[in-house]
Structure formats: C-alpha cells, structure tokens
Coordinates of N, CA and C in Angstrom, one line a residue:
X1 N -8.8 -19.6 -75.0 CA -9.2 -19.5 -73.6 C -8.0 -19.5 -72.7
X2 N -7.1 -20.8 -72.7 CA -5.8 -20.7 -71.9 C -5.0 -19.5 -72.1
X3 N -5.1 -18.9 -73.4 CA -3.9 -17.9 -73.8 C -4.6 -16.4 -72.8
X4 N -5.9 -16.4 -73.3 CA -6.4 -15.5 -72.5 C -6.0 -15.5 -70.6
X5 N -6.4 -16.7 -70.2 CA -6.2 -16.5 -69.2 C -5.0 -16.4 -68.4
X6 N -3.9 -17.2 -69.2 CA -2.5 -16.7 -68.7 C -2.2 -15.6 -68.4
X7 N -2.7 -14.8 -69.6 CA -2.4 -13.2 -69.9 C -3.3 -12.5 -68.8
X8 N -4.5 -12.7 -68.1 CA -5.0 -12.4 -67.1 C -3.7 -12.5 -65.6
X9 N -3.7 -13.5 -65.7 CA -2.7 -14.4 -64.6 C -1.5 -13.4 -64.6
X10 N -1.1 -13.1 -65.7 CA 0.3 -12.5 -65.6 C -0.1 -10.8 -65.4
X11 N -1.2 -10.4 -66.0 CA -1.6 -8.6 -65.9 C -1.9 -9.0 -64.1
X12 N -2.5 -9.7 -63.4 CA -2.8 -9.8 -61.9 C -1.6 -9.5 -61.4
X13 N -0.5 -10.3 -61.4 CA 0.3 -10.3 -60.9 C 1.6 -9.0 -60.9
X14 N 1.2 -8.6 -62.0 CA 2.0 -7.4 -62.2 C 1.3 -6.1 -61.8
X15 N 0.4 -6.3 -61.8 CA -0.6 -4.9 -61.1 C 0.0 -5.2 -59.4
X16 N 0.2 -6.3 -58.8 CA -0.1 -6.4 -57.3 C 1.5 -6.1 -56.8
X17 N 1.4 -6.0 -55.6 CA 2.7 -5.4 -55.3 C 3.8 -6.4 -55.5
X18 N 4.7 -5.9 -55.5 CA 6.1 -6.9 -56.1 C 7.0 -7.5 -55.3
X19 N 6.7 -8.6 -54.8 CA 7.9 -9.2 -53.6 C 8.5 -10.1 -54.7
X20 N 10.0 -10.3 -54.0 CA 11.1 -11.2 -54.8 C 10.2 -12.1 -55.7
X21 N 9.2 -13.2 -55.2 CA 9.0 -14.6 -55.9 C 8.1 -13.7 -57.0
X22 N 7.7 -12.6 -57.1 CA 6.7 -12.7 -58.3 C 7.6 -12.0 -59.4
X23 N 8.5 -11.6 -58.9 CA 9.7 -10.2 -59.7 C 10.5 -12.1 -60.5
X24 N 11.0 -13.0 -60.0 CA 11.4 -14.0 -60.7 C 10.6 -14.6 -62.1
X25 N 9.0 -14.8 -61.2 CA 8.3 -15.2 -62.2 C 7.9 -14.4 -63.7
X26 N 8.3 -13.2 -63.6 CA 8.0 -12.1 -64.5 C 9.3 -12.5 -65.3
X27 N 10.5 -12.6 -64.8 CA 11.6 -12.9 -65.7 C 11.5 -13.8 -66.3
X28 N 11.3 -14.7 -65.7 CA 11.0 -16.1 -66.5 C 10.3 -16.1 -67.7
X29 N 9.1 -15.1 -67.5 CA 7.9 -15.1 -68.9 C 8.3 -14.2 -69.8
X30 N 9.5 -13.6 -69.1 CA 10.0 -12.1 -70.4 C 10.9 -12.7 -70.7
X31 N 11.5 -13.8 -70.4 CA 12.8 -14.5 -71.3 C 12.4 -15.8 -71.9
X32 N 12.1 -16.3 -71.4 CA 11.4 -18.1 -72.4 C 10.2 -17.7 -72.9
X33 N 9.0 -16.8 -72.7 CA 8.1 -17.1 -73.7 C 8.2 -16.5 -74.7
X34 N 7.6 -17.5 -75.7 CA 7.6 -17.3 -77.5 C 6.6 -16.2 -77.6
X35 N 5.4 -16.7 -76.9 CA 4.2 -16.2 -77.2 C 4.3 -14.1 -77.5
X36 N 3.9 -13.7 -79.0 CA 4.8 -12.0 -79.4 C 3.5 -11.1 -78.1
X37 N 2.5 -11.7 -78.1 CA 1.6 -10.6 -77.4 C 1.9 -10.6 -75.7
X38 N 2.2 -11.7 -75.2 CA 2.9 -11.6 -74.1 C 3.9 -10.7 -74.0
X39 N 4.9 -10.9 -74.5 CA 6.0 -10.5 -74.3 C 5.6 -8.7 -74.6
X40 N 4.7 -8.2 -75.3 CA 4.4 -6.8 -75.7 C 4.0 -6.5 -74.6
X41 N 2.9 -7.1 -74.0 CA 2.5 -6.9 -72.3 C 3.3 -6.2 -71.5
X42 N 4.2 -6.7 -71.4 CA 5.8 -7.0 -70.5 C 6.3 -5.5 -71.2
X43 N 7.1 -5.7 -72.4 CA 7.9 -4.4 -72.9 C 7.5 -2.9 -72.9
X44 N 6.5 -3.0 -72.3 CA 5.7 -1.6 -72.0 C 6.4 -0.9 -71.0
X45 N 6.1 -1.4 -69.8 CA 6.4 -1.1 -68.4 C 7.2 -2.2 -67.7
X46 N 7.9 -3.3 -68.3 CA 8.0 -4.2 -67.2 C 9.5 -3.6 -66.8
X47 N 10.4 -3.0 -67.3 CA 11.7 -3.1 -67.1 C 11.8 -2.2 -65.7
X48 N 10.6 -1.5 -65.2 CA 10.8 -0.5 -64.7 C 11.2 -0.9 -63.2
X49 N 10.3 -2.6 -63.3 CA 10.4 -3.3 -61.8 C 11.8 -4.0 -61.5
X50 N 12.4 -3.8 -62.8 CA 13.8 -4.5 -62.3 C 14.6 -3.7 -61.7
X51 N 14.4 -2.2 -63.1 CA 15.5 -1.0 -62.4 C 15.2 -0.7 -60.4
X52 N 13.6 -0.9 -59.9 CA 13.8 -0.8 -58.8 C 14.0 -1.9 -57.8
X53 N 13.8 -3.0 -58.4 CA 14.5 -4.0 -57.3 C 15.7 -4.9 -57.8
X54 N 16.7 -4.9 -56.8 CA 17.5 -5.6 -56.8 C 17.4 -6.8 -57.4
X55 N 17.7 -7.1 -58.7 CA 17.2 -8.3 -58.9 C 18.2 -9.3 -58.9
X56 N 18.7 -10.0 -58.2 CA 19.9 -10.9 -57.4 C 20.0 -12.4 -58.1
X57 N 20.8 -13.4 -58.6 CA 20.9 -14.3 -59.2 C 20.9 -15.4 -57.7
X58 N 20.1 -16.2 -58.4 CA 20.0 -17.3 -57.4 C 21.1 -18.3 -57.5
X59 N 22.3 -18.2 -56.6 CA 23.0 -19.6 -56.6 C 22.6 -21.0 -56.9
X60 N 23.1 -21.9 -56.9 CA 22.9 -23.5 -56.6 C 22.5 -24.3 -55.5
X61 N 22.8 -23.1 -54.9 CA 23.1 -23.7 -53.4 C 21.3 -22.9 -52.8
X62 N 21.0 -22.1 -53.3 CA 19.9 -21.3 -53.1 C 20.2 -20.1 -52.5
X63 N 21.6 -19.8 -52.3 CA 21.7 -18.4 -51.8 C 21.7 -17.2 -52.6
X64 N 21.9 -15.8 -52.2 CA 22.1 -14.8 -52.9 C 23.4 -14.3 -53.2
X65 N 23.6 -13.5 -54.6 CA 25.2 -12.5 -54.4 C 24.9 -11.2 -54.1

C-alpha cells in the first residue's frame, strides 16, 4: 500500500507542471532510491525535465551558480 502510494505521489507530481522545488524532488528519488520499479517510472521520460530546466546546484549558503 505505501509503495503504491508513493508511486501515485511521484506519477502526481510529474504529470503537474514543473517549478524548481518539485524538479529537486524528482532528483532526489532518481538518485537515492533503491526501489527498481520506481526508478523505471523515472527512466522513461524523466531526463527530458532536466534537459529543459536549468537544473542549478544549491550552494551551502542556499544560493545558486
């Protein structure tokens, strides 16, 4: 049930339009999660949101490069 609904949680969020905070959260779940069917989710179509947004490393300080 939790696995299912993550994977709801993450298909929501990738359908909806893409500002910075949710383009982070997508990286996050395409680089630390284990879980193989997630990640297949993602390797379909996800790269396509990075090639179009700037995807900028967050300093320490919290700024941008």
């Amino acid at each position: 049930m939790l696995k299912t609904r993550r994977k709801q949680n993450i298909e929501r969020l990738y359908k909806s339009k893409n500002n910075d905070s949710k383009i982070r959260f997508l990286y996050k779940i395409i680089v630390f999660t284990t879980d193989q069917q997630t990640k297949n989710l993602f390797y379909r179509g996800s790269f396509k949101v990075f090639k179009q947004t700037q995807y900028k490393k967050q300093n320490r300080n919290g700024t941008r490069e």
